[in-house]
PDB file of C-alpha atoms in Angstrom:
ATOM      1  CA  MET A   1      24.902 -22.407 -59.715  1.00 47.00           C
ATOM      2  CA  SER A   2      22.668 -19.571 -60.816  1.00 49.00           C
ATOM      3  CA  ALA A   3      23.404 -16.124 -59.577  1.00 53.00           C
ATOM      4  CA  PHE A   4      20.056 -15.543 -58.386  1.00 59.00           C
ATOM      5  CA  CYS A   5      20.402 -18.217 -55.841  1.00 64.00           C
ATOM      6  CA  LYS A   6      20.455 -17.327 -52.477  1.00 64.00           C
ATOM      7  CA  ILE A   7      22.575 -18.724 -49.567  1.00 64.00           C
ATOM      8  CA  HIS A   8      20.544 -19.700 -46.370  1.00 66.00           C
ATOM      9  CA  ILE A   9      22.356 -19.819 -42.941  1.00 68.00           C
ATOM     10  CA  PRO A  10      20.535 -22.100 -40.219  1.00 66.00           C
ATOM     11  CA  GLN A  11      18.463 -19.723 -38.223  1.00 64.00           C
ATOM     12  CA  ASN A  12      19.983 -18.604 -34.484  1.00 62.00           C
ATOM     13  CA  SER A  13      23.431 -19.481 -35.837  1.00 60.00           C
ATOM     14  CA  GLU A  14      24.350 -16.330 -37.511  1.00 67.00           C
ATOM     15  CA  VAL A  15      27.464 -15.968 -35.074  1.00 65.00           C
ATOM     16  CA  ASN A  16      28.839 -19.354 -36.171  1.00 63.00           C
ATOM     17  CA  TYR A  17      28.898 -18.394 -39.129  1.00 60.00           C
ATOM     18  CA  GLY A  18      30.720 -15.318 -38.799  1.00 62.00           C
ATOM     19  CA  TRP A  19      28.093 -13.206 -40.400  1.00 63.00           C
ATOM     20  CA  GLU A  20      27.320  -9.831 -38.952  1.00 61.00           C
ATOM     21  CA  HIS A  21      25.942  -7.664 -41.593  1.00 56.00           C
ATOM     22  CA  SER A  22      22.204  -6.917 -42.498  1.00 52.00           C
ATOM     23  CA  VAL A  23      20.646  -8.049 -45.812  1.00 48.00           C
ATOM     24  CA  PRO A  24      21.402  -5.142 -47.803  1.00 47.00           C
ATOM     25  CA  SER A  25      25.394  -6.487 -47.645  1.00 53.00           C
ATOM     26  CA  GLY A  26      25.313 -10.100 -47.168  1.00 59.00           C
ATOM     27  CA  ALA A  27      27.156 -11.950 -49.414  1.00 58.00           C
ATOM     28  CA  TRP A  28      29.225 -14.706 -49.643  1.00 58.00           C
ATOM     29  CA  GLN A  29      31.250 -15.766 -53.087  1.00 58.00           C
ATOM     30  CA  GLY A  30      29.061 -13.260 -54.852  1.00 60.00           C
ATOM     31  CA  PHE A  31      25.686 -15.126 -53.627  1.00 63.00           C
ATOM     32  CA  SER A  32      23.046 -13.315 -51.398  1.00 70.00           C
ATOM     33  CA  ILE A  33      22.734 -14.474 -48.246  1.00 70.00           C
ATOM     34  CA  ALA A  34      18.918 -14.568 -47.118  1.00 73.00           C
ATOM     35  CA  PRO A  35      18.220 -13.611 -44.061  1.00 77.00           C
ATOM     36  CA  ASN A  36      17.256 -14.583 -41.281  1.00 78.00           C
ATOM     37  CA  TYR A  37      13.864 -12.563 -39.882  1.00 80.00           C
ATOM     38  CA  TYR A  38      13.288 -12.540 -35.954  1.00 84.00           C
ATOM     39  CA  ALA A  39      10.089 -11.345 -33.828  1.00 84.00           C
ATOM     40  CA  ILE A  40      11.146  -7.828 -31.562  1.00 83.00           C
ATOM     41  CA  ALA A  41       8.593  -7.566 -28.858  1.00 85.00           C
ATOM     42  CA  ALA A  42       8.608  -4.500 -26.856  1.00 84.00           C
ATOM     43  CA  PRO A  43       5.651  -4.400 -24.259  1.00 84.00           C
ATOM     44  CA  ALA A  44       5.842  -1.950 -21.073  1.00 81.00           C
ATOM     45  CA  ASN A  45       6.282  -3.674 -17.797  1.00 79.00           C
ATOM     46  CA  ASN A  46       2.483  -1.725 -16.998  1.00 81.00           C
ATOM     47  CA  GLN A  47       0.277  -0.386 -19.692  1.00 85.00           C
ATOM     48  CA  ARG A  48      -0.904   2.129 -17.075  1.00 88.00           C
ATOM     49  CA  LYS A  49       2.479   3.465 -16.385  1.00 91.00           C
ATOM     50  CA  GLY A  50       3.382   3.953 -20.359  1.00 93.00           C
ATOM     51  CA  SER A  51       3.550   2.752 -23.866  1.00 91.00           C
ATOM     52  CA  THR A  52       6.332   1.613 -26.621  1.00 90.00           C
ATOM     53  CA  ALA A  53       7.218   2.512 -29.822  1.00 90.00           C
ATOM     54  CA  GLY A  54       9.313   1.270 -32.746  1.00 85.00           C
ATOM     55  CA  ASN A  55       8.374  -2.051 -33.423  1.00 79.00           C
ATOM     56  CA  GLU A  56       5.766  -2.012 -35.482  1.00 79.00           C
ATOM     57  CA  ASP A  57       6.803  -4.724 -38.065  1.00 76.00           C
ATOM     58  CA  ASN A  58       6.381  -8.021 -37.376  1.00 74.00           C
ATOM     59  CA  GLU A  59       9.679  -9.355 -38.301  1.00 83.00           C
ATOM     60  CA  TYR A  60      13.115  -7.617 -38.354  1.00 83.00           C
ATOM     61  CA  ALA A  61      15.750  -9.185 -40.414  1.00 83.00           C
ATOM     62  CA  TYR A  62      19.116 -10.187 -38.380  1.00 83.00           C
ATOM     63  CA  ALA A  63      21.452  -7.620 -37.474  1.00 82.00           C
ATOM     64  CA  SER A  64      19.031  -5.142 -38.218  1.00 84.00           C
ATOM     65  CA  LYS A  65      18.903  -1.840 -35.899  1.00 89.00           C
ATOM     66  CA  VAL A  66      15.511  -0.985 -34.629  1.00 90.00           C
ATOM     67  CA  PRO A  67      14.987   2.112 -32.277  1.00 91.00           C
ATOM     68  CA  LEU A  68      12.767   1.556 -29.556  1.00 92.00           C
ATOM     69  CA  THR A  69      11.181   4.588 -27.781  1.00 92.00           C
ATOM     70  CA  ALA A  70       9.712   4.798 -23.950  1.00 93.00           C
ATOM     71  CA  ARG A  71       6.701   6.887 -23.227  1.00 93.00           C
ATOM     72  CA  SER A  72       5.689   7.369 -19.718  1.00 94.00           C
ATOM     73  CA  ALA A  73       2.259   8.546 -19.020  1.00 94.00           C
ATOM     74  CA  GLU A  74       1.381  11.142 -16.673  1.00 94.00           C
ATOM     75  CA  GLY A  75       3.095  10.383 -12.784  1.00 94.00           C
ATOM     76  CA  TYR A  76       5.414   8.205 -14.318  1.00 95.00           C
ATOM     77  CA  HIS A  77       8.919   8.048 -15.741  1.00 95.00           C
ATOM     78  CA  PHE A  78      10.664   5.453 -17.622  1.00 95.00           C
ATOM     79  CA  GLU A  79      13.504   4.106 -15.724  1.00 94.00           C
ATOM     80  CA  ARG A  80      15.447   1.216 -18.138  1.00 95.00           C
ATOM     81  CA  TRP A  81      14.768  -1.607 -20.697  1.00 93.00           C
ATOM     82  CA  THR A  82      15.223  -5.134 -19.599  1.00 91.00           C
ATOM     83  CA  ASP A  83      15.082  -8.534 -21.384  1.00 88.00           C
ATOM     84  CA  GLU A  84      12.382 -11.143 -20.650  1.00 86.00           C
ATOM     85  CA  ALA A  85      14.258 -12.396 -17.405  1.00 87.00           C
ATOM     86  CA  GLY A  86      14.453  -8.843 -16.217  1.00 88.00           C
ATOM     87  CA  ILE A  87      17.912  -8.022 -16.530  1.00 91.00           C
ATOM     88  CA  ARG A  88      18.724  -4.467 -17.525  1.00 94.00           C
ATOM     89  CA  VAL A  89      19.457  -4.051 -20.846  1.00 92.00           C
ATOM     90  CA  SER A  90      19.839  -0.285 -21.575  1.00 94.00           C
ATOM     91  CA  TYR A  91      19.125   3.201 -19.496  1.00 94.00           C
ATOM     92  CA  GLU A  92      19.013   5.224 -22.886  1.00 94.00           C
ATOM     93  CA  ASN A  93      15.527   6.270 -24.268  1.00 93.00           C
ATOM     94  CA  PRO A  94      14.910   5.914 -27.331  1.00 94.00           C
ATOM     95  CA  TYR A  95      16.858   2.448 -27.412  1.00 93.00           C
ATOM     96  CA  THR A  96      18.436   1.006 -30.900  1.00 92.00           C
ATOM     97  CA  HIS A  97      17.845  -2.507 -30.617  1.00 90.00           C
ATOM     98  CA  THR A  98      20.399  -4.815 -32.623  1.00 88.00           C
ATOM     99  CA  VAL A  99      18.500  -7.797 -34.047  1.00 87.00           C
ATOM    100  CA  LYS A 100      19.962 -11.345 -32.755  1.00 86.00           C
ATOM    101  CA  ALA A 101      17.226 -13.649 -32.204  1.00 86.00           C
ATOM    102  CA  ASP A 102      13.535 -13.711 -30.913  1.00 86.00           C
ATOM    103  CA  THR A 103      14.085 -10.954 -28.647  1.00 86.00           C
ATOM    104  CA  ALA A 104      11.612  -9.130 -25.767  1.00 88.00           C
ATOM    105  CA  VAL A 105      12.165  -6.007 -24.609  1.00 90.00           C
ATOM    106  CA  ARG A 106      10.452  -4.752 -22.158  1.00 91.00           C
ATOM    107  CA  ALA A 107      10.347  -0.746 -20.710  1.00 92.00           C
ATOM    108  CA  PHE A 108      10.356  -0.595 -17.252  1.00 93.00           C
ATOM    109  CA  PHE A 109       8.368   2.676 -15.807  1.00 94.00           C
ATOM    110  CA  MET A 110       8.353   3.896 -12.276  1.00 94.00           C
ATOM    111  CA  ALA A 111       6.323   6.240 -10.308  1.00 95.00           C
ATOM    112  CA  ASP A 112       7.065  10.000  -9.925  1.00 96.00           C
ATOM    113  CA  LEU A 113       7.697  11.238  -6.401  1.00 96.00           C
ATOM    114  CA  TYR A 114       5.883  14.045  -4.861  1.00 96.00           C
ATOM    115  CA  GLN A 115       6.220  16.431  -2.017  1.00 95.00           C
ATOM    116  CA  VAL A 116       3.062  16.894   0.316  1.00 95.00           C
ATOM    117  CA  SER A 117       4.000  19.868   2.805  1.00 94.00           C
ATOM    118  CA  LEU A 118       1.801  20.691   5.777  1.00 92.00           C
ATOM    119  CA  PHE A 119       1.464  23.722   7.571  1.00 91.00           C
ATOM    120  CA  ALA A 120      -0.601  25.054  10.934  1.00 87.00           C
ATOM    121  CA  GLU A 121      -1.049  27.905  12.641  1.00 82.00           C
ATOM    122  CA  ASN A 122      -2.723  27.882  16.119  1.00 83.00           C
ATOM    123  CA  GLY A 123      -2.477  24.404  15.735  1.00 85.00           C
ATOM    124  CA  ARG A 124       0.258  21.359  15.081  1.00 87.00           C
ATOM    125  CA  ILE A 125       0.401  19.084  12.692  1.00 89.00           C
ATOM    126  CA  LYS A 126      -0.310  15.377  13.623  1.00 89.00           C
ATOM    127  CA  SER A 127       0.312  13.228  10.588  1.00 89.00           C
ATOM    128  CA  GLY A 128       0.861  12.935   6.589  1.00 89.00           C
ATOM    129  CA  GLY A 129       3.486  15.587   5.519  1.00 89.00           C
ATOM    130  CA  GLY A 130       6.606  13.778   3.173  1.00 93.00           C
ATOM    131  CA  ASN A 131       7.298  12.035   0.410  1.00 95.00           C
ATOM    132  CA  TYR A 132       4.710  10.028  -1.639  1.00 96.00           C
ATOM    133  CA  PHE A 133       4.361   8.276  -4.923  1.00 96.00           C
ATOM    134  CA  TYR A 134       2.161   9.395  -7.511  1.00 96.00           C
ATOM    135  CA  HIS A 135      -1.526   7.618  -6.825  1.00 95.00           C
ATOM    136  CA  THR A 136      -0.818   7.065  -3.164  1.00 95.00           C
ATOM    137  CA  GLN A 137      -3.340   7.806  -0.864  1.00 96.00           C
ATOM    138  CA  VAL A 138      -2.741  10.229   2.170  1.00 96.00           C
ATOM    139  CA  ARG A 139      -4.278  10.876   5.520  1.00 95.00           C
ATOM    140  CA  VAL A 140      -3.433  14.389   6.873  1.00 95.00           C
ATOM    141  CA  GLU A 141      -4.357  15.472  10.407  1.00 93.00           C
ATOM    142  CA  ALA A 142      -3.584  18.527  12.204  1.00 90.00           C
ATOM    143  CA  GLU A 143      -4.363  19.644  16.147  1.00 87.00           C
ATOM    144  CA  ALA A 144      -5.773  23.242  17.269  1.00 86.00           C
ATOM    145  CA  ASP A 145      -4.284  24.905  20.171  1.00 82.00           C
ATOM    146  CA  ALA A 146      -6.787  25.618  23.293  1.00 76.00           C
ATOM    147  CA  GLY A 147      -9.204  27.695  22.420  1.00 78.00           C
ATOM    148  CA  TYR A 148      -9.456  27.518  18.389  1.00 84.00           C
ATOM    149  CA  ARG A 149     -11.500  25.497  16.734  1.00 87.00           C
ATOM    150  CA  PHE A 150     -10.308  23.620  13.040  1.00 90.00           C
ATOM    151  CA  VAL A 151     -12.013  25.253   9.629  1.00 92.00           C
ATOM    152  CA  LYS A 152     -10.285  24.094   6.838  1.00 93.00           C
ATOM    153  CA  TRP A 153      -7.498  22.597   4.524  1.00 94.00           C
ATOM    154  CA  THR A 154      -6.402  25.272   1.737  1.00 93.00           C
ATOM    155  CA  ASN A 155      -3.963  24.779  -0.939  1.00 92.00           C
ATOM    156  CA  ALA A 156      -0.957  26.643  -1.979  1.00 89.00           C
ATOM    157  CA  THR A 157      -3.005  29.588  -3.666  1.00 90.00           C
ATOM    158  CA  GLY A 158      -5.130  30.246  -0.150  1.00 89.00           C
ATOM    159  CA  ASN A 159      -8.002  27.872  -2.297  1.00 92.00           C
ATOM    160  CA  SER A 160     -10.396  25.692  -0.192  1.00 93.00           C
ATOM    161  CA  VAL A 161      -9.698  22.323  -0.196  1.00 93.00           C
ATOM    162  CA  SER A 162     -11.745  20.260   2.479  1.00 94.00           C
ATOM    163  CA  ASP A 163     -13.753  21.434   5.427  1.00 93.00           C
ATOM    164  CA  GLN A 164     -12.647  17.354   6.708  1.00 93.00           C
ATOM    165  CA  ASN A 165      -9.986  16.446   9.751  1.00 92.00           C
ATOM    166  CA  PRO A 166      -8.288  14.185   8.799  1.00 93.00           C
ATOM    167  CA  TYR A 167      -8.480  14.851   5.404  1.00 95.00           C
ATOM    168  CA  THR A 168      -7.456  11.903   2.816  1.00 96.00           C
ATOM    169  CA  PHE A 169      -6.918  12.718  -0.873  1.00 96.00           C
ATOM    170  CA  VAL A 170      -5.003  11.239  -4.082  1.00 96.00           C
ATOM    171  CA  VAL A 171      -1.279  12.293  -4.728  1.00 96.00           C
ATOM    172  CA  THR A 172      -0.899  13.575  -8.020  1.00 94.00           C
ATOM    173  CA  GLY A 173       1.936  16.544  -7.734  1.00 94.00           C
ATOM    174  CA  ASP A 174       3.449  18.598  -5.166  1.00 95.00           C
ATOM    175  CA  ALA A 175       1.288  19.487  -2.550  1.00 94.00           C
ATOM    176  CA  GLU A 176       1.247  22.246   0.034  1.00 94.00           C
ATOM    177  CA  LEU A 177      -1.610  22.567   2.523  1.00 94.00           C
ATOM    178  CA  THR A 178      -2.389  24.771   5.325  1.00 93.00           C
ATOM    179  CA  GLU A 179      -5.092  24.179   7.540  1.00 91.00           C
ATOM    180  CA  VAL A 180      -6.819  27.193   8.962  1.00 92.00           C
ATOM    181  CA  PHE A 181      -8.032  27.398  12.612  1.00 90.00           C
ATOM    182  CA  GLU A 182     -10.310  30.261  13.634  1.00 87.00           C
ATOM    183  CA  LYS A 183     -10.481  31.271  17.813  1.00 82.00           C
ATOM    184  CA  ASN A 184     -13.806  30.227  19.378  1.00 73.00           C
ATOM    185  CA  VAL A 185     -15.406  33.208  20.233  1.00 61.00           C
ATOM    186  CA  GLY A 186     -15.886  33.853  24.168  1.00 48.00           C
ATOM    187  CA  ALA A 187     -14.120  30.453  24.688  1.00 44.00           C
ATOM    188  CA  THR A 188     -12.153  30.126  28.157  1.00 44.00           C
ATOM    189  CA  GLN A 189      -9.164  28.262  27.432  1.00 48.00           C
ATOM    190  CA  ALA A 190      -8.422  25.255  29.279  1.00 45.00           C
ATOM    191  CA  LEU A 191      -6.229  25.552  32.745  1.00 46.00           C
ATOM    192  CA  PRO A 192      -4.332  22.668  33.922  1.00 50.00           C
ATOM    193  CA  LEU A 193      -4.969  20.386  36.619  1.00 48.00           C
ATOM    194  CA  LEU A 194      -2.589  20.440  39.471  1.00 48.00           C
ATOM    195  CA  PRO A 195      -2.507  17.863  42.327  1.00 57.00           C
ATOM    196  CA  GLU A 196      -3.418  19.687  45.309  1.00 58.00           C
ATOM    197  CA  GLY A 197      -0.546  21.222  47.402  1.00 66.00           C
ATOM    198  CA  GLU A 198       1.612  21.336  43.854  1.00 81.00           C
ATOM    199  CA  ALA A 199       3.019  24.622  42.542  1.00 82.00           C
ATOM    200  CA  GLY A 200       2.424  25.480  39.235  1.00 84.00           C
ATOM    201  CA  VAL A 201       2.647  28.250  36.391  1.00 88.00           C
ATOM    202  CA  TYR A 202       0.808  28.788  32.841  1.00 86.00           C
ATOM    203  CA  TYR A 203       0.480  31.805  30.380  1.00 88.00           C
ATOM    204  CA  VAL A 204      -3.077  32.812  29.003  1.00 86.00           C
ATOM    205  CA  ASP A 205      -3.613  36.256  26.950  1.00 83.00           C
ATOM    206  CA  GLY A 206      -0.785  38.253  28.408  1.00 86.00           C
ATOM    207  CA  ILE A 207      -1.306  37.202  32.205  1.00 89.00           C
ATOM    208  CA  LEU A 208       0.894  34.995  34.306  1.00 91.00           C
ATOM    209  CA  HIS A 209      -0.328  32.698  36.417  1.00 90.00           C
ATOM    210  CA  LEU A 210       0.759  31.328  39.643  1.00 90.00           C
ATOM    211  CA  VAL A 211      -0.593  28.432  41.584  1.00 88.00           C
ATOM    212  CA  ASN A 212       0.553  27.230  45.270  1.00 88.00           C
ATOM    213  CA  LEU A 213       3.653  29.730  45.224  1.00 90.00           C
ATOM    214  CA  GLU A 214       2.540  32.178  47.783  1.00 89.00           C
ATOM    215  CA  GLY A 215       5.725  33.633  49.581  1.00 90.00           C
ATOM    216  CA  TYR A 216       7.934  32.260  46.796  1.00 90.00           C
ATOM    217  CA  SER A 217      10.897  34.239  45.101  1.00 92.00           C
ATOM    218  CA  ILE A 218       9.948  34.339  41.192  1.00 92.00           C
ATOM    219  CA  SER A 219      12.323  34.358  38.428  1.00 94.00           C
ATOM    220  CA  VAL A 220      11.498  33.825  34.744  1.00 94.00           C
ATOM    221  CA  SER A 221      14.173  33.504  32.286  1.00 93.00           C
ATOM    222  CA  THR A 222      14.339  32.213  28.262  1.00 91.00           C
ATOM    223  CA  MET A 223      15.732  29.417  27.524  1.00 86.00           C
ATOM    224  CA  LYS A 224      19.110  31.077  26.891  1.00 87.00           C
ATOM    225  CA  GLY A 225      19.226  31.749  30.350  1.00 88.00           C
ATOM    226  CA  GLU A 226      18.049  35.596  29.883  1.00 91.00           C
ATOM    227  CA  ARG A 227      16.255  37.061  33.095  1.00 93.00           C
ATOM    228  CA  VAL A 228      12.946  38.288  32.039  1.00 94.00           C
ATOM    229  CA  LEU A 229      10.767  38.858  35.468  1.00 93.00           C
ATOM    230  CA  GLN A 230      11.787  38.795  39.005  1.00 93.00           C
ATOM    231  CA  PHE A 231       9.173  39.570  41.736  1.00 93.00           C
ATOM    232  CA  THR A 232       7.791  37.535  45.198  1.00 93.00           C
ATOM    233  CA  ALA A 233       4.227  35.822  45.015  1.00 92.00           C
ATOM    234  CA  ASP A 234       1.555  37.677  47.213  1.00 91.00           C
ATOM    235  CA  SER A 235      -0.658  34.864  46.952  1.00 90.00           C
ATOM    236  CA  ASP A 236      -1.368  31.391  45.843  1.00 87.00           C
ATOM    237  CA  ASN A 237      -3.294  32.010  43.215  1.00 87.00           C
ATOM    238  CA  ALA A 238      -1.119  35.425  41.785  1.00 89.00           C
ATOM    239  CA  GLU A 239      -2.172  37.130  38.423  1.00 90.00           C
ATOM    240  CA  TYR A 240       0.603  39.496  36.708  1.00 92.00           C
ATOM    241  CA  ALA A 241       0.534  40.945  33.615  1.00 91.00           C
ATOM    242  CA  ALA A 242       3.573  40.387  31.396  1.00 90.00           C
ATOM    243  CA  ALA A 243       4.269  40.706  27.737  1.00 90.00           C
ATOM    244  CA  LEU A 244       6.259  37.776  26.791  1.00 91.00           C
ATOM    245  CA  PRO A 245       7.205  37.376  23.033  1.00 91.00           C
ATOM    246  CA  ALA A 246       5.866  33.693  22.207  1.00 89.00           C
ATOM    247  CA  GLY A 247       8.779  30.415  23.659  1.00 88.00           C
ATOM    248  CA  ILE A 248       9.819  28.437  25.991  1.00 88.00           C
ATOM    249  CA  TYR A 249      10.245  30.083  29.437  1.00 92.00           C
ATOM    250  CA  ILE A 250      11.844  28.580  33.096  1.00 91.00           C
ATOM    251  CA  LEU A 251      10.346  29.945  36.266  1.00 90.00           C
ATOM    252  CA  ASN A 252      12.629  29.107  39.107  1.00 91.00           C
ATOM    253  CA  ALA A 253      10.836  29.889  42.199  1.00 90.00           C
ATOM    254  CA  ALA A 254      12.678  29.662  46.008  1.00 90.00           C
ATOM    255  CA  LYS A 255      11.310  30.048  49.549  1.00 86.00           C
ATOM    256  CA  TRP A 256      14.003  30.203  52.590  1.00 81.00           C
ATOM    257  CA  LYS A 257      16.887  27.622  51.772  1.00 72.00           C
ATOM    258  CA  GLU A 258      14.503  24.699  51.923  1.00 68.00           C
ATOM    259  CA  LYS A 259      11.795  24.952  48.912  1.00 75.00           C
ATOM    260  CA  TYR A 260      12.673  25.151  45.220  1.00 79.00           C
ATOM    261  CA  ALA A 261      10.806  24.684  42.589  1.00 84.00           C
ATOM    262  CA  THR A 262      11.656  25.006  38.927  1.00 86.00           C
ATOM    263  CA  ARG A 263       8.804  24.602  36.046  1.00 87.00           C
ATOM    264  CA  LYS A 264       8.990  25.186  32.240  1.00 86.00           C
ATOM    265  CA  PHE A 265       6.096  26.834  30.499  1.00 86.00           C
ATOM    266  CA  ALA A 266       5.218  28.188  26.482  1.00 86.00           C
ATOM    267  CA  VAL A 267       4.274  31.489  25.525  1.00 87.00           C
ATOM    268  CA  LYS A 268       2.121  31.061  21.905  1.00 80.00           C
ATOM    269  CA  LYS A 269       1.420  33.434  19.613  1.00 70.00           C
TER     270      LYS A 269
END
């Protein structure tokens, strides 16, 4: 038999013949073994999320080592390699694939997760803060305190972003938004409406207002129990100047032994 003859092994049966070598070392009794060639496909799960490289040749000899590299697009990251059935092959990137048969090795990419942080002064955030995947549409909204009106949203550097409230945008990275409110010039803060005869208390612009508490002994304390005011109300619509720091307070009112009232009220900045 000529030395130039080559031994052929049926395709996809190399393991049955105990051959585990690539073409340079494949031989049997002095005769070269003609390698079988196989196609390696390495698509991405979504071309918009990323791409692959390393399988530029159409076919590879059995047992060849093929280095595959996954390249994620902006806003995405490589997660894993899977086979055609979606079963994980490797988390490594680059990944070296050993050719055994026609194979499709798929690169799986996932969207990055970003934080949307919201802040508001003289108001409150109603919705929108949290974690969102890249390219997700987010709707943020805040509500002004009484006596204030919405002006704009600003970013972390203080630049104006939008004059809309609610405001909708697409997430492309971590975002920090502050809703800016300004005081209504000449506006009068809305006062609480109470049922006729019901005792009440509210605090506006440094003035403590008492309603329907004439003759009651008044005690005002912090939530920790620290007493800050004590006096007797002299009318049913009494006003008292009181410099109270921002916080939540408890008013206790007593008149004789049978009449008691307890009310909670807030002092805002």
